[in-house]
Short mmCIF file of C-alpha atoms and ligand atoms in Angstrom, two decimals:
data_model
loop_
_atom_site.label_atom_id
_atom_site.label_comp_id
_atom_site.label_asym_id
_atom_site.label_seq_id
_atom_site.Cartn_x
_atom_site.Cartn_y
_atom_site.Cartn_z
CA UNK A 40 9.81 -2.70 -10.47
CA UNK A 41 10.90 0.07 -8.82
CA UNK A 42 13.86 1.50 -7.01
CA UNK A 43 15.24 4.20 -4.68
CA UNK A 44 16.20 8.25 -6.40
CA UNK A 45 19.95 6.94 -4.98
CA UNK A 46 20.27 3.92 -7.09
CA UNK A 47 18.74 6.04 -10.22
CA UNK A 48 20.95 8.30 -9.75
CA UNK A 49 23.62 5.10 -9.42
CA UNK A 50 22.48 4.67 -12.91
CA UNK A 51 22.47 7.51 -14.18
CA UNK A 52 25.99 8.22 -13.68
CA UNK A 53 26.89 5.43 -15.07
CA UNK A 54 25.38 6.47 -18.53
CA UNK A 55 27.12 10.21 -18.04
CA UNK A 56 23.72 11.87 -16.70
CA UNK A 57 24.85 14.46 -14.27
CA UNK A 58 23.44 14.54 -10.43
CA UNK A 59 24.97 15.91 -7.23
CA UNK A 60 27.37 14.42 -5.39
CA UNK A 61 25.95 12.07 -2.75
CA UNK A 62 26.28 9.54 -0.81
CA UNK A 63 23.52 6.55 0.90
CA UNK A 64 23.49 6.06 4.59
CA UNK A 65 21.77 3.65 6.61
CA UNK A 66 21.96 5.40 10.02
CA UNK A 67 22.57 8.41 11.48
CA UNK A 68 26.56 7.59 12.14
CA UNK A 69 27.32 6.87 8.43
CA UNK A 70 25.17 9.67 7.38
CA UNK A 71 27.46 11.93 9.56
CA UNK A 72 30.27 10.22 7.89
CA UNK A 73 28.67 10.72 4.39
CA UNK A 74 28.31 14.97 4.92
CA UNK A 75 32.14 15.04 6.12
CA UNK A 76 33.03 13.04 2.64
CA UNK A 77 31.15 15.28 0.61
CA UNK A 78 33.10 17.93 2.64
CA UNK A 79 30.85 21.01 1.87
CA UNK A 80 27.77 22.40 3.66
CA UNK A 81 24.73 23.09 3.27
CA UNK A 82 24.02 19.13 2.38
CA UNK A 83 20.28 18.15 1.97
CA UNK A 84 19.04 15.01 3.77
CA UNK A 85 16.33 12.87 1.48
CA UNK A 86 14.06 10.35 2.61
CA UNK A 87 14.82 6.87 0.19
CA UNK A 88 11.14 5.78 0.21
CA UNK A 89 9.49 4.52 -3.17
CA UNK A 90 7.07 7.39 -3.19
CA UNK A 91 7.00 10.82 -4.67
CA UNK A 92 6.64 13.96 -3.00
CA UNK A 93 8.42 13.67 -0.07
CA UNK A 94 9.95 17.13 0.34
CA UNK A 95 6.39 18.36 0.75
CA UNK A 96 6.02 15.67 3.50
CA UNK A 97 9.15 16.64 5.35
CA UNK A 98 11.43 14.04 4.20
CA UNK A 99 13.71 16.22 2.35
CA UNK A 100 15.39 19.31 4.73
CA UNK A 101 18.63 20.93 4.38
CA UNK A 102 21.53 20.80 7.12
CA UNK A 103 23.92 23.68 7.48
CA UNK A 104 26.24 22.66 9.77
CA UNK A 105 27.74 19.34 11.33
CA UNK A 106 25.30 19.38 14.08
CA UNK A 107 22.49 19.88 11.93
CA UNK A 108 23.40 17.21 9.94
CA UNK A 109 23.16 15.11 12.64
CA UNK A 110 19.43 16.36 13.91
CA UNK A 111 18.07 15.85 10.50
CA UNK A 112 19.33 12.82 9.61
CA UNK A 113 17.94 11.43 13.16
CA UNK A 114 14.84 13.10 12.35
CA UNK A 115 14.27 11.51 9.19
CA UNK A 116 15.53 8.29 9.60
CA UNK A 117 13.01 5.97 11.27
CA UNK A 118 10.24 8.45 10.86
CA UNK A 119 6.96 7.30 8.82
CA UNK A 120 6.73 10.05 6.07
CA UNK A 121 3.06 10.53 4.73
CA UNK A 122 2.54 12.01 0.93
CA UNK A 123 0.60 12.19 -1.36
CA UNK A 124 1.34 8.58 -2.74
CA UNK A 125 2.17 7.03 0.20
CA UNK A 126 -1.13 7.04 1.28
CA UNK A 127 -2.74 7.77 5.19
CA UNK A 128 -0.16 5.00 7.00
CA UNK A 129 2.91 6.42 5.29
CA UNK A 130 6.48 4.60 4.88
CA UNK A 131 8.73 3.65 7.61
CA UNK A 132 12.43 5.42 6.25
CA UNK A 133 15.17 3.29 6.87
CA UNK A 134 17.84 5.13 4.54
CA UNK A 135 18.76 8.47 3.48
CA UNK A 136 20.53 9.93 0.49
CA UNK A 137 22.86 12.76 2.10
CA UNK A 138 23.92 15.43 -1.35
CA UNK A 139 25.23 18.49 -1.46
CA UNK A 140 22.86 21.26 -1.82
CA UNK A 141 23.11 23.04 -5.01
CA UNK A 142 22.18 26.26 -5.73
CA UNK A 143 18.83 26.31 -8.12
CA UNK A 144 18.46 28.76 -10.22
CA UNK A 145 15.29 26.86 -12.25
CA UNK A 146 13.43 23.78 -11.77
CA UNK A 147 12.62 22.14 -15.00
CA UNK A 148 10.66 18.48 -15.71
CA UNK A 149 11.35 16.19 -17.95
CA UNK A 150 9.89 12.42 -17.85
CA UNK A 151 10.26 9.56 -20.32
CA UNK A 152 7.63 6.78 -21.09
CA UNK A 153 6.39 4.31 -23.30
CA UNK A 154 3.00 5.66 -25.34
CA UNK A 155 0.77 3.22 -25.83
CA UNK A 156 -1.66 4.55 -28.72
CA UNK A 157 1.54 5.53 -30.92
CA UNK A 158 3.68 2.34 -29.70
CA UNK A 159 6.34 4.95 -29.00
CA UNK A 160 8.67 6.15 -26.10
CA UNK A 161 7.61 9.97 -25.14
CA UNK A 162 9.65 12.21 -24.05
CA UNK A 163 8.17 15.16 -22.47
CA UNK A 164 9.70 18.20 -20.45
CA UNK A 165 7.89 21.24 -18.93
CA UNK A 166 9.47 24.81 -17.30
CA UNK A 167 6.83 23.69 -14.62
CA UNK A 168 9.45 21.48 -12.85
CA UNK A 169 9.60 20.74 -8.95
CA UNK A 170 5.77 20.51 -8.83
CA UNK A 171 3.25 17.73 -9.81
CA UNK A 172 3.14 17.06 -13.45
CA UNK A 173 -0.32 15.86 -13.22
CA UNK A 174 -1.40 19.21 -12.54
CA UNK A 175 0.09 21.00 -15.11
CA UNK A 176 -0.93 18.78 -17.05
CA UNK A 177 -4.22 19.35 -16.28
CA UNK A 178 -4.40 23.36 -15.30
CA UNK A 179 -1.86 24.18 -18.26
CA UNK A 180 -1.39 21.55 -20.89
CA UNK A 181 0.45 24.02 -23.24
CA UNK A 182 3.30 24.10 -20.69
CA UNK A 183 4.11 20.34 -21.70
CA UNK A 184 6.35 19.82 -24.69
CA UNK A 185 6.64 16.18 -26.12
CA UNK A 186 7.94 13.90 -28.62
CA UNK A 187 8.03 10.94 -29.67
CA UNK A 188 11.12 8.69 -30.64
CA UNK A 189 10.41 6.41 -33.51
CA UNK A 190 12.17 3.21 -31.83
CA UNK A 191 14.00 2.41 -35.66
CA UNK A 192 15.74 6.36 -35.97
CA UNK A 193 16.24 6.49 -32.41
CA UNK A 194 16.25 9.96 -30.51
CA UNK A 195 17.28 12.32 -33.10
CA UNK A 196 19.28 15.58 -33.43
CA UNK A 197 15.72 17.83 -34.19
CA UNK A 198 13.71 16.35 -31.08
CA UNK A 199 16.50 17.04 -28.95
CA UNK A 200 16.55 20.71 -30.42
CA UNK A 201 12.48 20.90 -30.13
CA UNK A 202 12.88 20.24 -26.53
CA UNK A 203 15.70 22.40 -25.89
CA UNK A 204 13.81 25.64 -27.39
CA UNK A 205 10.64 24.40 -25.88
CA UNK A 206 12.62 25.02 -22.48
CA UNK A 207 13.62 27.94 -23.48
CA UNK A 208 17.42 26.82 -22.67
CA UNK A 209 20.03 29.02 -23.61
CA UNK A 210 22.86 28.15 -25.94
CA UNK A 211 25.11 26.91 -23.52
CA UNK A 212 22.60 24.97 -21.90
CA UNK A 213 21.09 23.69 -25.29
CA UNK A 214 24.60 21.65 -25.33
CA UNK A 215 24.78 20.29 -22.59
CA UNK A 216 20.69 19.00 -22.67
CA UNK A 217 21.00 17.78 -25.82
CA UNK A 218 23.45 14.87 -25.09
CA UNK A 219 22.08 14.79 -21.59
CA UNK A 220 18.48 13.34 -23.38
CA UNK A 221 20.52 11.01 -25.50
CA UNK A 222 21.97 9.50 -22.61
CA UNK A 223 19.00 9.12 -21.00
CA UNK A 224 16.84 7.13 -23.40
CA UNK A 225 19.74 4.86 -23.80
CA UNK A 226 19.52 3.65 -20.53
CA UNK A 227 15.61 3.73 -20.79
CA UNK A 228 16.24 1.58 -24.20
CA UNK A 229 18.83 -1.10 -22.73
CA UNK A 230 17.40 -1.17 -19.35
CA UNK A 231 13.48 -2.08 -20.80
CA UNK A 232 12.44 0.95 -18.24
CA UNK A 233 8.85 1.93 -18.20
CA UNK A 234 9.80 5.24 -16.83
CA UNK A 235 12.38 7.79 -16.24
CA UNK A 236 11.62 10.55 -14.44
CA UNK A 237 13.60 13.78 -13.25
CA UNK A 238 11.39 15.87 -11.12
CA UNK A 239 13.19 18.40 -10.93
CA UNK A 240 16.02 18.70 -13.63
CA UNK A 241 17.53 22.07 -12.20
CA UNK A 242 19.38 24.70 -13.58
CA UNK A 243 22.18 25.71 -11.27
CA UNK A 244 23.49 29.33 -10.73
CA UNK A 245 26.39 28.47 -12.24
CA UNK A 246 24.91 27.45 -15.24
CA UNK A 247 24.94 23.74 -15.29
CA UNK A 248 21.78 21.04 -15.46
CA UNK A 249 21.83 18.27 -13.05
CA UNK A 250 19.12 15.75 -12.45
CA UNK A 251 18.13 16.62 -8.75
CA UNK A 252 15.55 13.93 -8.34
CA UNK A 253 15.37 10.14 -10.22
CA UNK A 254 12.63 8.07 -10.45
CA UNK A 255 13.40 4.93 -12.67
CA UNK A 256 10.57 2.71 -13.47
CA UNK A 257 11.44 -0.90 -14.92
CA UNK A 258 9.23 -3.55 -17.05
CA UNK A 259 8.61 -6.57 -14.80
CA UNK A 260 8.58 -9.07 -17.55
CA UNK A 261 12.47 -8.00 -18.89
CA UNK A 262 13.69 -8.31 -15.27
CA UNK A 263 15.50 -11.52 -16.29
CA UNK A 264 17.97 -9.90 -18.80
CA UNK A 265 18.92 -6.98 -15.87
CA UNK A 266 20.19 -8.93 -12.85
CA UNK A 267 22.21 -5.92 -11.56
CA UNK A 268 18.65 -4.38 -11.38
CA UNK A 269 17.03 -7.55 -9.52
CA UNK A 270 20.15 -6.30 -6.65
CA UNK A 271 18.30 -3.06 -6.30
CA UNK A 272 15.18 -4.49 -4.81
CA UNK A 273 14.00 -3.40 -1.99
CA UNK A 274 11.38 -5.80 0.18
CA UNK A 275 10.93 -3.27 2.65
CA UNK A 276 9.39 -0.98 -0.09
CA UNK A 277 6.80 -3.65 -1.20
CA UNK A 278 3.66 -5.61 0.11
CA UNK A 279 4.20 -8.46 2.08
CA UNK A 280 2.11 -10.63 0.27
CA UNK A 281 2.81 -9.70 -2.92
CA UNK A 282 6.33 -10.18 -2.40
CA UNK A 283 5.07 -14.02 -1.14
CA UNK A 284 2.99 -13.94 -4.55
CA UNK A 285 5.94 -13.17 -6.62
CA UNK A 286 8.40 -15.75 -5.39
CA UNK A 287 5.64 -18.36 -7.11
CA UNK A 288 4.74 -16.05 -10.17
CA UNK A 289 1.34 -14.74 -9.45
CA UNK A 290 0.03 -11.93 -10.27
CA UNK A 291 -1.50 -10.50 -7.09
CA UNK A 292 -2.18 -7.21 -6.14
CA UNK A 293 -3.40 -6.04 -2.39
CA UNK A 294 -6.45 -3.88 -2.51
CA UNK A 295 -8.60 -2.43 0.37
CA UNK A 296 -11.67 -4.35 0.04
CA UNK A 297 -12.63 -7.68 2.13
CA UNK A 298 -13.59 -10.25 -0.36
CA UNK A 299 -11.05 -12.29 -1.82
CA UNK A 300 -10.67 -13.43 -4.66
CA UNK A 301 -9.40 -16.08 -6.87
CA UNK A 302 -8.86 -15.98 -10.74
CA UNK A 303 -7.69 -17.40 -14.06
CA UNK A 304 -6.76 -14.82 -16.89
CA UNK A 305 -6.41 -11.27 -16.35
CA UNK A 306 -9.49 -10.59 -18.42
CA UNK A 307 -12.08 -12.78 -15.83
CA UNK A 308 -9.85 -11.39 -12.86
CA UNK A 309 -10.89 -8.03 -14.03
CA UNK A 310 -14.36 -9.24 -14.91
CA UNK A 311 -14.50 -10.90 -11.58
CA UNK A 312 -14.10 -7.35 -10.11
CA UNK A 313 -16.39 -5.83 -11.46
CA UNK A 314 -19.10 -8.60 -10.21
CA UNK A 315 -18.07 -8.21 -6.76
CA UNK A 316 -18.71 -4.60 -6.51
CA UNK A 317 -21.65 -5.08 -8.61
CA UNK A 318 -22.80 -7.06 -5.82
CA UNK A 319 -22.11 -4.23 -3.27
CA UNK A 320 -18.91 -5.75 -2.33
CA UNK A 321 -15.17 -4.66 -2.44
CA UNK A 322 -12.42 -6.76 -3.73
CA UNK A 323 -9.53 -7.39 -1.72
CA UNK A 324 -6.98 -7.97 -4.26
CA UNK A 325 -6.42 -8.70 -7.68
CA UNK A 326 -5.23 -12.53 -8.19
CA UNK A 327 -4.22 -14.01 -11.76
CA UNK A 328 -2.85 -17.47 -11.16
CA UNK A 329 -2.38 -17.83 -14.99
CA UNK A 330 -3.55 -20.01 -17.64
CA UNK A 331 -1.59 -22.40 -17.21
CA UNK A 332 -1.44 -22.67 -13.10
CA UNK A 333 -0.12 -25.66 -11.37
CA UNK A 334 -1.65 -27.08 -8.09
CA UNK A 335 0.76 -25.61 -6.15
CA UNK A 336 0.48 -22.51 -7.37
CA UNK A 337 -3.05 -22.70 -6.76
CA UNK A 338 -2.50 -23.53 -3.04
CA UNK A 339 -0.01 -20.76 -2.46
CA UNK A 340 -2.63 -18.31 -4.18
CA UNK A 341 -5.46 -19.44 -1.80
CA UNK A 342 -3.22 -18.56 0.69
CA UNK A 343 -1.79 -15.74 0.23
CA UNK A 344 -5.49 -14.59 0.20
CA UNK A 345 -6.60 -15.73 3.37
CA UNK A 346 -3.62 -15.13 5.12
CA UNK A 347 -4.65 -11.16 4.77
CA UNK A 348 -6.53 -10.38 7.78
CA UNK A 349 -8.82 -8.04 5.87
CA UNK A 350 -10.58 -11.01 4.02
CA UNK A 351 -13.93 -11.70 5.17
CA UNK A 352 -14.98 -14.20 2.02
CA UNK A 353 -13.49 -15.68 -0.38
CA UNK A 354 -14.73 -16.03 -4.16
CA UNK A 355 -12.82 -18.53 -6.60
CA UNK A 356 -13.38 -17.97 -10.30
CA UNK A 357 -12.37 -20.21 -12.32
CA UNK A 358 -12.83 -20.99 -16.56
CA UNK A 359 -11.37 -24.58 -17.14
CA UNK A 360 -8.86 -24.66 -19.76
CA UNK A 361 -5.40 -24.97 -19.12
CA UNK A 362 -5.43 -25.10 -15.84
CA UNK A 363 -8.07 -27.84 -15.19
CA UNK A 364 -10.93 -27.51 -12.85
CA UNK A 365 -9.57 -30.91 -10.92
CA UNK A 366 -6.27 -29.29 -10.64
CA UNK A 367 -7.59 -25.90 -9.17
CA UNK A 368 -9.99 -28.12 -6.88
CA UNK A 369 -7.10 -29.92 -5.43
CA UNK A 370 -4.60 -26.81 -5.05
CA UNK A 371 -7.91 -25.36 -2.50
CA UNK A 372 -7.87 -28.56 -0.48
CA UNK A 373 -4.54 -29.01 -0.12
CA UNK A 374 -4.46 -25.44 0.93
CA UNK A 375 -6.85 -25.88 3.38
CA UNK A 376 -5.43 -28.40 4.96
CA UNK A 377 -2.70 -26.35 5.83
CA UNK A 378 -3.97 -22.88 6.91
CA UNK A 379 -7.43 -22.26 9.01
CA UNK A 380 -10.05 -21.74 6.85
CA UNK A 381 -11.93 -19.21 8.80
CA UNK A 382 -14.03 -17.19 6.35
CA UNK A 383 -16.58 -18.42 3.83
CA UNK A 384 -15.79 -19.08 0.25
CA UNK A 385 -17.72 -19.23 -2.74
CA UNK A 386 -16.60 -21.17 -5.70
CA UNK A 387 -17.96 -21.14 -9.36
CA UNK A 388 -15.95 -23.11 -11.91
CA UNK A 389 -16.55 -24.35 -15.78
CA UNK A 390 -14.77 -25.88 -18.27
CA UNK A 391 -12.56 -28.74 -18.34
CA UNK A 392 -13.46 -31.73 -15.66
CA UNK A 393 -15.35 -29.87 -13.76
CA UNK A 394 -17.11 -32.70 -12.63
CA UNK A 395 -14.30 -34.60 -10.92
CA UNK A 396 -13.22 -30.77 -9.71
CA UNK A 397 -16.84 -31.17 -7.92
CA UNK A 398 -16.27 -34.29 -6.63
CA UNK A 399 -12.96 -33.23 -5.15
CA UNK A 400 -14.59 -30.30 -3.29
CA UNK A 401 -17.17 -32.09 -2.69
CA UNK A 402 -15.32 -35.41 -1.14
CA UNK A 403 -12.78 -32.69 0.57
CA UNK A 404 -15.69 -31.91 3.45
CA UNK A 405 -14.80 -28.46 3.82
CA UNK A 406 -17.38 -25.83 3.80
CA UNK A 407 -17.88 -24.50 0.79
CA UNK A 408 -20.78 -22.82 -1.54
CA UNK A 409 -21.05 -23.92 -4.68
CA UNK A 410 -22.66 -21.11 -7.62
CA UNK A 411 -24.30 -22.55 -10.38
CA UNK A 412 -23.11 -19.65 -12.50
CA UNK A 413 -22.16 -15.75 -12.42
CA UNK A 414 -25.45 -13.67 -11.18
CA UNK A 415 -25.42 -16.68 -8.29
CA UNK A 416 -22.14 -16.88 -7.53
CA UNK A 417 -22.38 -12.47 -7.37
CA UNK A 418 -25.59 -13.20 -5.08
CA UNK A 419 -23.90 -15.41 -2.84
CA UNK A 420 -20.42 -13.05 -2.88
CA UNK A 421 -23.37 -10.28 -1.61
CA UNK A 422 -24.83 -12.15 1.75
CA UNK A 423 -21.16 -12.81 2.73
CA UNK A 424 -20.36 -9.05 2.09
CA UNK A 425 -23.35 -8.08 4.33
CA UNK A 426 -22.40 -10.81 7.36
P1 ADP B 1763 10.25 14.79 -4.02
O1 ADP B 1763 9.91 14.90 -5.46
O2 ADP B 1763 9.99 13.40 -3.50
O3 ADP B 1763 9.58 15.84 -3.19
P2 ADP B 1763 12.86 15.89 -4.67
O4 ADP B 1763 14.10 15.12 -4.83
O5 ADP B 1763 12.24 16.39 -5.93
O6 ADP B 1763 11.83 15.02 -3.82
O7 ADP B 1763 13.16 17.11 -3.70
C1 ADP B 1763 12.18 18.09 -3.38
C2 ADP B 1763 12.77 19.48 -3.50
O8 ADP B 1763 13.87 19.62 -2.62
C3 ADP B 1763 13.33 19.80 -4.88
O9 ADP B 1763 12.32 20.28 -5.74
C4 ADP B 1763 14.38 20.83 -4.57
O10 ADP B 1763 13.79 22.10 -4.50
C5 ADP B 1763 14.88 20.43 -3.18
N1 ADP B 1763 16.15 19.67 -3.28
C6 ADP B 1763 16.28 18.34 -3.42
N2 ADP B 1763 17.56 17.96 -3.50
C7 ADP B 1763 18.30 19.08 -3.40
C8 ADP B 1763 19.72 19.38 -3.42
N3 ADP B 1763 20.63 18.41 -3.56
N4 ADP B 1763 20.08 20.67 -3.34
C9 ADP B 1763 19.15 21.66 -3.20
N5 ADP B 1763 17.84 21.46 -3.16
C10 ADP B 1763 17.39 20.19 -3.26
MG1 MG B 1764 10.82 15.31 -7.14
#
């Protein structure tokens, strides 16, 4: 899950990690309201989206005085700010964080993450900050110092120090760095995070770090054990659909294709992928509705599917386990009985009672195409591709 740089920042003052001062605002009165609190000028205006590089899309500007404040917080609410990972259609930006500007002296990195070759959180920091780590990382690898916390030992004294001096931090910054990292991977520890990122950690002219930007990153499946965190989501920020998908625990993902598609197990779901575009077709979502899936589950899946506009087919993909073929059969006919089945679909199941799975379909009149296996259920997934 993710969440806004103002609600990282929320928790990173509560583990001693220092940011500016700042405030959220909603609209352009309380943003006003916000820059008189902080009482100084210049303040900088930031877009909240859940997207990176938003001062290079105009969604981060500085306002000098009162009245400015006031332009570029109107400006930047309610605008739809395009970046790099926002993608062509942007993000609608519905809050602000209004900080105190701060005078930089460097921009440093410094981003934390599980590895999963070694099993071990990285931490890795670069003198490259304020610009895309990505492409340092590929232009000038050396520039990216990292280490690796063995999760029994914790972070220790020597890693803190290898990162300071691969900074090239003074002494009086080394000490205030080196506690500033401890904090940090505690709350990426007791918060099951699957990423902390400061992009940039600044220096400021008067010799102080702060972490300008905050990207926190949590693991879905330790959600349960954070409920302050669950308060942080924002629906606004996420896929329609997949927000429908979660609230029955399916796994589905939106992608840009037009055939849908309908899966057990992550492995066939991915498998199932890789037929369609063998096929010449483009999936138009990922769907896992889990081993052990229950009929309604099933019939929320189906749709969720068709209720994206996008979908021009639909191809169910089922291996008969768990979840039994005559369970999956009746989870699609209830389902159709309540939405308007107005595309084709394609169904190829095995496994466990398949054949009174068949004779639901089959019994259920609606108009479906039944594959005798893969390479004819990939054919069939093909014609409907081409119309
Ligand atoms: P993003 O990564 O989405 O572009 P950042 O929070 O990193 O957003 O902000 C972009 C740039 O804006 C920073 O690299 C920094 O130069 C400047 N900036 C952001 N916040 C402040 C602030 N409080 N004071 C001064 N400059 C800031
Ligand atoms: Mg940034």
């Amino acid at each position: 899950m993710k969440i806004h740089e103002y609600q990282a920042k929320e928790l990173f003052q509560k583990y001693g990690v220092p940011i500016p001062r700042g405030q959220v605002a909603f609209n352009v009165e309380e943003a006003k309201s916000a820059a008189a609190e902080l009482g100084t000028l210049p303040v900088v205006i930031k877009a909240q989206i859940h997207a990176g590089g938003r001062g290079k899309g105009g969604g981060v500007k500085l306002a000098k005085t009162p009245v400015e404040v006031e332009e570029v917080a109107q400006a930047i609410l309610g605008m739809t700010l395009v970046t790099h990972q926002t993608g062509p259609e942007g993000r609608l930006v519905r809050r602000v964080l209004v900080e105190e500007g701060l005078a930089i002296e460097k921009e440093l990195y410094l981003g934390m993450l599980p590895d999963r070759s070694s099993a071990r959180v990285t931490i890795m920091v670069s003198e490259a900050g304020g610009m895309d780590i990505e492409e340092v990382a590929a232009k000038t690898p050396e520039k990216i110092i990292k280490v690796q916390v063995d999760p029994l030992l914790g972070f220790e004294a020597f890693q803190a120090r290898q990162l300071a001096y691969g900074l090239n931090l003074e002494p009086d910054l080394v000490k205030l760095f080196v506690p500033m990292v401890a904090r940090l991977y505690k709350l990426f520890c007791e918060y099951d995070c699957s990423l902390v990122e400061i992009n940039p950690l600044i220096i400021t002219r008067d010799r102080n770090i702060l972490a300008l930007d905050a990207k926190v990153n949590f693991d879905d499946n330790a959600l349960f054990r954070h409920k302050d965190i669950l308060e942080y989501r924002d629906h606004d920020e996420e896929d329609p659909a997949e927000v429908e998908a979660s609230k029955y625990n399916l796994n589905y993902i939106k992608m840009d294709g037009n055939i849908g598609n309908m899966v057990n197990g992550a492995g066939l779901a991915m498998a199932t992928m890789d037929i369609i575009k063998l096929a010449g077709a483009d999936p138009a979502n990922f769907l896992d509705v889990g081993g052990g899936a229950s009929e309604e589950m099933v019939e929320n899946g189906f749709r969720i599917i068709l209720s994206d506009p996008a979908v021009k087919g639909v191809f169910i993909n089922i291996f008969g386990g768990i979840l039994r073929c005559d369970i999956l059969a009746q989870g699609v006919v209830e389902a159709a009985k309540k939405v308007d089945v107005r595309v084709p679909v394609v169904i190829r199941m095995e496994g466990t009672n398949v054949e009174k799975g068949r004779k639901i379909l089959e019994a259920s009149g609606m108009n479906l195409t039944v594959a005798s296996d893969l390479t004819d259920a990939a054919q069939k997934v093909a014609a409907i591709a081409k119309g």
